[in-house]
Amino acid sequence: MAGAGPITGKLDNIRKLEDLGAGAVVLPSLFEEQIEQEQQLIDRLATMGADNCAEALTYLPAPESYSVGPAGYLETIHRASQAVDIPVVASLNGITDEGWVQYARQLEEAGASAIELNIYFIPTAPELTGRAVEERYVHILQAVKRAVKIPVAVKLSPYFSAMGHMAGQLVEAGADGLVLFNRFYQLDIDLTGLTLLPNLDLSTPAEIRLPLLWIGVLSGRLGASLAASTGVESSDEVVKYLLAGADVVMTTSALLRHGAGHMKVLLDGVASWLAARDLNTLDSIRGRMSQRKVADKTAFARANYIRVLQGY
Ligand SMILES: Cc1cc2nc3c(=O)[nH]c(=O)nc-3n(C[C@H](O)[C@H](O)[C@H](O)COP(=O)(O)O)c2cc1C
């Protein structure tokens, strides 16, 4: 699958990804915060100087005639869902309860096949407990599930103290799929200008380890699909995720780095890997190296420092 990101925001790319064999696409997220900010800006512009000069208002079109709001996004969903046969998954990043629910409904009405909840939340307030953070995820999911009929997946952060339990709570609350993991931007410091730098690096294959571990642990244990997201650069990472138990594998950075055409490289690579072993279905490898299936189950949780040090 093509994961959420700029590539899937363009209809041409979506068509191309389908032609090349992508199983589905996730659109970049609709951000409630951005919609609110745009609306506030328009409101400010519309009222600027209005007290001094009544005509000032007439220089600006009425706020509702600006193309703020989710209209463009909904149009993309609508057009994409008409243009391709593969599922077009909408992604939503809300801030208020009302926003999550209201936009989720609109995404469904526009023709989205499913919704991915991009719950991008860094609990910076020290008084916020782990339980409160978990409840927030569950609460958002339940509210959206009540509002729509299409499947809803939750894109998780890796920062839960008990990932297995968190995943289970979400499935119990109705999650149809879990996406492991979201990749939060981590800021850096510019030592010359002493400014905070937003860090927007693309991922590398070394980053598959954490999602690989949790997909391996959770595979076969939850009544929801598992999607792997992070670190896919070549077909090797796709095969590893499938072996660990991913139902689907997503890629965003690699498509940005190499273009939408890279989807074919990934799919051809997986096909060659299977063919070299006389295998012809993804099901023949899915979950084969999951914790449930491997003989050494402790390998998923063991601290291997000693073993590593023995090599030095
Ligand atoms: C430039 C860029 C834009 C992204 N935009 C979104 C987004 O709108 N919504 C979202 O849920 N994830 C977004 N992501 C995160 C990706 O969907 C993905 O989860 C993450 O990059 C890890 O996958 P990757 O290693 O294949 O890039 C974005 C990532 C990048 C690099």
Short mmCIF file of C-alpha atoms and ligand atoms in Angstrom, two decimals:
data_model
loop_
_atom_site.label_atom_id
_atom_site.label_comp_id
_atom_site.label_asym_id
_atom_site.label_seq_id
_atom_site.Cartn_x
_atom_site.Cartn_y
_atom_site.Cartn_z
CA MET A 1 0.00 0.00 0.00
CA ALA A 2 1.02 3.57 -0.52
CA GLY A 3 0.97 5.16 2.95
CA ALA A 4 -0.23 8.63 3.83
CA GLY A 5 1.99 11.34 2.39
CA PRO A 6 2.28 13.87 -0.40
CA ILE A 7 2.50 11.27 -3.20
CA THR A 8 -1.03 10.01 -2.64
CA GLY A 9 -2.45 13.51 -2.62
CA LYS A 10 -2.36 13.60 -6.43
CA LEU A 11 -4.86 11.79 -8.57
CA ASP A 12 -2.29 10.94 -11.25
CA ASN A 13 -0.13 9.21 -8.68
CA ILE A 14 -3.09 7.27 -7.32
CA ARG A 15 -3.92 6.03 -10.82
CA LYS A 16 -0.29 5.12 -11.43
CA LEU A 17 -0.01 3.30 -8.10
CA GLU A 18 -3.07 1.24 -8.97
CA ASP A 19 -1.68 0.41 -12.41
CA LEU A 20 1.58 -0.74 -10.84
CA GLY A 21 -0.23 -3.08 -8.46
CA ALA A 22 -0.66 -1.18 -5.20
CA GLY A 23 -3.35 -2.82 -3.08
CA ALA A 24 -4.68 0.48 -1.70
CA VAL A 25 -3.69 4.08 -1.08
CA VAL A 26 -3.95 6.22 2.03
CA LEU A 27 -4.37 9.91 1.28
CA PRO A 28 -2.40 12.50 3.22
CA SER A 29 -4.28 13.53 6.35
CA LEU A 30 -6.98 16.11 6.54
CA PHE A 31 -5.85 18.28 9.46
CA GLU A 32 -8.59 19.89 11.50
CA GLU A 33 -6.09 22.30 12.99
CA GLN A 34 -5.11 23.58 9.56
CA ILE A 35 -8.74 24.05 8.56
CA GLU A 36 -9.40 26.01 11.75
CA GLN A 37 -6.34 28.21 11.23
CA GLU A 38 -7.30 28.97 7.64
CA GLN A 39 -10.82 29.82 8.71
CA GLN A 40 -9.56 32.13 11.46
CA LEU A 41 -7.25 33.88 9.01
CA ILE A 42 -10.09 34.46 6.60
CA ASP A 43 -12.31 35.72 9.41
CA ARG A 44 -9.60 38.16 10.52
CA LEU A 45 -9.04 39.40 6.99
CA ALA A 46 -12.74 39.84 6.46
CA THR A 47 -13.16 42.01 9.54
CA MET A 48 -9.88 43.92 9.24
CA GLY A 49 -10.57 47.68 9.07
CA ALA A 50 -14.30 47.10 8.95
CA ASP A 51 -14.85 49.52 11.82
CA ASN A 52 -13.11 52.35 9.97
CA CYS A 53 -14.53 51.79 6.57
CA ALA A 54 -17.71 49.97 5.89
CA GLU A 55 -16.75 49.27 2.28
CA ALA A 56 -13.64 47.43 3.44
CA LEU A 57 -15.70 44.31 3.81
CA THR A 58 -16.75 44.43 0.20
CA TYR A 59 -13.14 44.09 -0.97
CA LEU A 60 -13.15 40.56 0.31
CA PRO A 61 -15.48 37.82 -0.78
CA ALA A 62 -17.71 36.38 1.92
CA PRO A 63 -15.71 33.92 4.02
CA GLU A 64 -17.79 30.98 2.84
CA SER A 65 -16.77 31.65 -0.77
CA TYR A 66 -13.09 31.02 0.03
CA SER A 67 -11.94 27.50 -0.57
CA VAL A 68 -11.09 26.87 3.04
CA GLY A 69 -12.31 23.81 4.81
CA PRO A 70 -12.14 20.25 3.69
CA ALA A 71 -13.74 20.84 0.26
CA GLY A 72 -10.59 20.19 -1.77
CA TYR A 73 -9.78 17.09 0.22
CA LEU A 74 -13.28 15.71 -0.16
CA GLU A 75 -13.13 16.39 -3.86
CA THR A 76 -9.88 14.40 -4.11
CA ILE A 77 -11.48 11.45 -2.32
CA HIS A 78 -14.49 11.63 -4.56
CA ARG A 79 -12.47 11.81 -7.76
CA ALA A 80 -10.00 9.14 -6.66
CA SER A 81 -12.71 6.72 -5.61
CA GLN A 82 -14.33 7.16 -9.04
CA ALA A 83 -11.02 6.82 -10.89
CA VAL A 84 -9.61 3.64 -9.35
CA ASP A 85 -10.86 0.27 -8.17
CA ILE A 86 -8.46 -0.11 -5.27
CA PRO A 87 -9.58 1.15 -1.85
CA VAL A 88 -8.98 4.85 -1.28
CA VAL A 89 -8.38 5.33 2.42
CA ALA A 90 -8.85 8.80 3.89
CA SER A 91 -6.69 9.91 6.78
CA LEU A 92 -7.93 12.22 9.49
CA ASN A 93 -6.12 14.23 12.13
CA GLY A 94 -8.61 15.91 14.40
CA ILE A 95 -8.24 18.10 17.46
CA THR A 96 -11.75 18.35 18.88
CA ASP A 97 -14.31 15.61 19.45
CA GLU A 98 -16.67 17.40 17.13
CA GLY A 99 -13.98 17.69 14.46
CA TRP A 100 -13.08 14.01 14.51
CA VAL A 101 -16.71 13.01 14.15
CA GLN A 102 -17.87 15.66 11.72
CA TYR A 103 -14.94 15.24 9.30
CA ALA A 104 -15.07 11.44 9.53
CA ARG A 105 -18.69 11.59 8.36
CA GLN A 106 -17.72 13.85 5.49
CA LEU A 107 -14.90 11.54 4.44
CA GLU A 108 -17.30 8.62 4.33
CA GLU A 109 -19.85 10.59 2.34
CA ALA A 110 -17.19 11.64 -0.16
CA GLY A 111 -16.52 8.00 -0.98
CA ALA A 112 -13.59 6.93 1.21
CA SER A 113 -13.33 3.14 1.48
CA ALA A 114 -11.97 3.39 5.01
CA ILE A 115 -10.59 5.97 7.43
CA GLU A 116 -7.20 5.96 9.06
CA LEU A 117 -7.12 7.96 12.28
CA ASN A 118 -3.83 9.81 12.46
CA ILE A 119 -3.85 10.44 16.21
CA TYR A 120 -0.72 12.53 16.28
CA PHE A 121 -0.47 13.37 19.93
CA ILE A 122 2.63 14.03 21.99
CA PRO A 123 1.59 14.23 25.66
CA THR A 124 3.93 17.04 26.69
CA ALA A 125 1.93 18.03 29.80
CA PRO A 126 3.65 16.29 32.75
CA GLU A 127 0.37 15.87 34.62
CA LEU A 128 -1.07 13.73 31.84
CA THR A 129 -1.03 10.06 32.82
CA GLY A 130 -0.43 7.11 30.53
CA ARG A 131 -3.96 5.94 31.21
CA ALA A 132 -5.38 9.32 30.15
CA VAL A 133 -3.43 9.13 26.88
CA GLU A 134 -4.73 5.63 26.22
CA GLU A 135 -8.28 6.70 27.00
CA ARG A 136 -7.97 9.56 24.56
CA TYR A 137 -7.12 7.15 21.72
CA VAL A 138 -10.01 4.86 22.64
CA HIS A 139 -12.43 7.75 23.02
CA ILE A 140 -11.60 9.18 19.58
CA LEU A 141 -11.93 5.78 17.96
CA GLN A 142 -15.30 5.07 19.60
CA ALA A 143 -16.66 8.45 18.59
CA VAL A 144 -15.64 7.95 14.96
CA LYS A 145 -16.86 4.35 14.88
CA ARG A 146 -20.29 5.51 16.04
CA ALA A 147 -20.36 8.10 13.26
CA VAL A 148 -19.39 6.01 10.23
CA LYS A 149 -20.02 2.58 8.75
CA ILE A 150 -16.79 2.16 6.77
CA PRO A 151 -13.79 0.43 8.41
CA VAL A 152 -11.66 2.55 10.71
CA ALA A 153 -7.97 1.97 11.36
CA VAL A 154 -5.88 3.66 14.03
CA LYS A 155 -2.36 4.76 13.27
CA LEU A 156 -0.50 4.28 16.51
CA SER A 157 2.53 5.88 18.01
CA PRO A 158 5.13 3.47 19.37
CA TYR A 159 5.20 5.27 22.72
CA PHE A 160 2.88 3.21 24.87
CA SER A 161 4.19 1.45 27.94
CA ALA A 162 2.13 -1.67 27.20
CA MET A 163 1.68 -1.80 23.44
CA GLY A 164 -0.08 -5.18 23.44
CA HIS A 165 -2.70 -4.04 25.90
CA MET A 166 -3.21 -0.75 24.07
CA ALA A 167 -3.67 -2.58 20.77
CA GLY A 168 -6.18 -4.92 22.44
CA GLN A 169 -8.16 -2.00 23.89
CA LEU A 170 -8.42 -0.40 20.47
CA VAL A 171 -9.59 -3.61 18.84
CA GLU A 172 -12.15 -4.06 21.59
CA ALA A 173 -13.31 -0.49 20.96
CA GLY A 174 -13.92 -1.38 17.31
CA ALA A 175 -10.67 -0.75 15.41
CA ASP A 176 -10.75 -2.66 12.13
CA GLY A 177 -7.04 -2.17 11.63
CA LEU A 178 -3.96 -0.90 13.42
CA VAL A 179 -1.13 0.86 11.63
CA LEU A 180 2.24 0.37 13.30
CA PHE A 181 3.65 3.00 13.53
CA ASN A 182 3.21 6.68 13.03
CA ARG A 183 6.55 8.44 12.77
CA PHE A 184 6.56 11.67 14.74
CA TYR A 185 8.82 14.45 13.63
CA GLN A 186 11.51 14.95 16.20
CA LEU A 187 12.98 18.38 16.34
CA ASP A 188 16.64 19.26 16.27
CA ILE A 189 18.62 22.32 17.41
CA ASP A 190 20.50 24.52 15.00
CA LEU A 191 23.73 25.30 16.86
CA THR A 192 24.51 28.36 14.75
CA GLY A 193 21.24 30.22 14.88
CA LEU A 194 20.11 28.59 18.15
CA THR A 195 16.73 27.83 16.69
CA LEU A 196 14.58 24.77 16.85
CA LEU A 197 14.58 22.85 13.62
CA PRO A 198 11.67 20.72 12.54
CA ASN A 199 13.20 17.45 11.48
CA LEU A 200 11.60 16.05 8.38
CA ASP A 201 14.03 13.30 7.39
CA LEU A 202 12.74 10.42 5.36
CA SER A 203 12.99 7.03 7.04
CA THR A 204 15.69 4.39 6.59
CA PRO A 205 15.36 0.57 6.59
CA ALA A 206 17.03 0.37 10.03
CA GLU A 207 13.81 1.85 11.40
CA ILE A 208 11.72 -1.21 10.63
CA ARG A 209 12.93 -2.94 13.80
CA LEU A 210 10.42 -1.50 16.28
CA PRO A 211 7.30 -1.99 14.13
CA LEU A 212 8.66 -5.38 13.04
CA LEU A 213 8.91 -6.44 16.66
CA TRP A 214 5.37 -5.37 17.53
CA ILE A 215 3.82 -6.77 14.39
CA GLY A 216 5.59 -10.04 15.17
CA VAL A 217 4.25 -10.00 18.72
CA LEU A 218 0.68 -8.97 17.86
CA SER A 219 0.26 -11.10 14.75
CA GLY A 220 -2.54 -13.64 15.14
CA ARG A 221 -3.52 -12.29 18.52
CA LEU A 222 -5.96 -9.52 17.61
CA GLY A 223 -9.18 -9.47 15.68
CA ALA A 224 -7.98 -6.63 13.45
CA SER A 225 -5.69 -6.20 10.47
CA LEU A 226 -2.14 -5.10 11.06
CA ALA A 227 -0.49 -2.64 8.72
CA ALA A 228 3.25 -2.05 8.84
CA SER A 229 4.44 1.50 8.32
CA THR A 230 8.02 2.80 8.60
CA GLY A 231 11.29 2.02 6.94
CA VAL A 232 10.29 0.23 3.73
CA GLU A 233 12.93 1.05 1.15
CA SER A 234 13.24 -2.22 -0.75
CA SER A 235 11.28 -5.44 -1.12
CA ASP A 236 13.39 -6.95 1.67
CA GLU A 237 11.57 -4.81 4.21
CA VAL A 238 8.21 -5.74 2.70
CA VAL A 239 9.02 -9.46 2.96
CA LYS A 240 10.26 -9.07 6.54
CA TYR A 241 7.06 -7.31 7.59
CA LEU A 242 4.95 -10.00 5.93
CA LEU A 243 6.95 -12.75 7.62
CA ALA A 244 6.41 -11.01 10.96
CA GLY A 245 2.67 -11.04 10.29
CA ALA A 246 1.67 -7.77 8.64
CA ASP A 247 -1.55 -8.03 6.67
CA VAL A 248 -0.47 -5.06 4.60
CA VAL A 249 2.74 -3.10 4.24
CA MET A 250 2.80 0.63 3.64
CA THR A 251 5.46 2.86 2.21
CA THR A 252 5.72 6.63 2.14
CA SER A 253 9.38 7.70 2.31
CA ALA A 254 10.51 5.35 -0.45
CA LEU A 255 7.82 6.65 -2.80
CA LEU A 256 8.89 10.20 -2.04
CA ARG A 257 12.53 9.32 -2.59
CA HIS A 258 12.09 7.37 -5.82
CA GLY A 259 8.66 8.36 -7.13
CA ALA A 260 5.41 6.44 -7.40
CA GLY A 261 7.07 4.06 -9.89
CA HIS A 262 8.99 2.54 -6.98
CA MET A 263 5.85 0.58 -6.11
CA LYS A 264 6.66 -1.75 -9.01
CA VAL A 265 10.22 -2.28 -7.77
CA LEU A 266 8.85 -3.32 -4.38
CA LEU A 267 6.20 -5.63 -5.80
CA ASP A 268 8.55 -7.23 -8.34
CA GLY A 269 11.08 -7.79 -5.58
CA VAL A 270 8.51 -9.56 -3.40
CA ALA A 271 7.39 -11.69 -6.36
CA SER A 272 11.01 -12.71 -7.11
CA TRP A 273 11.66 -13.56 -3.47
CA LEU A 274 8.60 -15.81 -3.44
CA ALA A 275 9.37 -17.37 -6.82
CA ALA A 276 12.93 -18.21 -5.77
CA ARG A 277 11.38 -20.31 -2.99
CA ASP A 278 8.62 -21.84 -5.12
CA LEU A 279 6.01 -19.89 -3.24
CA ASN A 280 3.26 -18.00 -4.98
CA THR A 281 1.02 -16.42 -2.40
CA LEU A 282 1.64 -13.82 0.29
CA ASP A 283 -0.37 -15.99 2.66
CA SER A 284 2.30 -18.65 2.42
CA ILE A 285 4.70 -16.38 4.29
CA ARG A 286 2.42 -14.09 6.28
CA GLY A 287 3.13 -14.44 9.97
CA ARG A 288 5.58 -17.32 9.52
CA MET A 289 8.15 -15.55 11.70
CA SER A 290 5.66 -14.14 14.19
CA GLN A 291 6.10 -14.78 17.88
CA ARG A 292 3.28 -17.30 17.78
CA LYS A 293 4.91 -19.33 15.03
CA VAL A 294 8.62 -19.31 15.85
CA ALA A 295 10.13 -21.87 18.20
CA ASP A 296 12.11 -19.33 20.25
CA LYS A 297 9.36 -17.03 21.50
CA THR A 298 11.64 -15.26 23.95
CA ALA A 299 13.66 -13.88 21.04
CA PHE A 300 11.11 -11.07 20.78
CA ALA A 301 11.77 -9.79 24.29
CA ARG A 302 15.31 -10.79 25.17
CA ALA A 303 18.00 -8.20 25.84
CA ASN A 304 20.78 -9.33 23.57
CA TYR A 305 23.54 -7.07 24.85
CA ILE A 306 25.76 -9.92 26.03
CA ARG A 307 25.56 -11.69 22.71
CA VAL A 308 26.40 -8.48 20.86
CA LEU A 309 29.31 -7.72 23.16
CA GLN A 310 30.73 -11.22 22.62
CA GLY A 311 31.27 -10.21 19.02
CA TYR A 312 33.68 -7.43 20.02
C1 LIG B 1 6.56 14.11 3.91
C2 LIG B 1 5.70 13.21 4.73
C3 LIG B 1 4.37 13.52 4.89
C4 LIG B 1 3.55 12.70 5.67
N1 LIG B 1 2.23 13.01 5.83
C5 LIG B 1 1.44 12.22 6.59
C6 LIG B 1 0.07 12.49 6.75
O1 LIG B 1 -0.47 13.45 6.21
N2 LIG B 1 -0.65 11.66 7.54
C7 LIG B 1 -0.11 10.58 8.17
O2 LIG B 1 -0.83 9.86 8.88
N3 LIG B 1 1.18 10.28 8.00
C8 LIG B 1 1.96 11.06 7.24
N4 LIG B 1 3.28 10.74 7.09
C9 LIG B 1 3.81 9.56 7.77
C10 LIG B 1 3.81 8.37 6.82
O3 LIG B 1 2.51 8.02 6.40
C11 LIG B 1 4.46 7.15 7.46
O4 LIG B 1 3.67 6.66 8.53
C12 LIG B 1 5.85 7.41 7.99
O5 LIG B 1 6.58 8.26 7.14
C13 LIG B 1 6.62 6.09 8.10
O6 LIG B 1 6.61 5.40 6.86
P1 LIG B 1 7.82 5.45 5.82
O7 LIG B 1 9.02 4.98 6.56
O8 LIG B 1 7.41 4.55 4.71
O9 LIG B 1 7.97 6.86 5.40
C14 LIG B 1 4.10 11.56 6.30
C15 LIG B 1 5.44 11.23 6.11
C16 LIG B 1 6.25 12.05 5.33
C17 LIG B 1 7.69 11.67 5.16
#
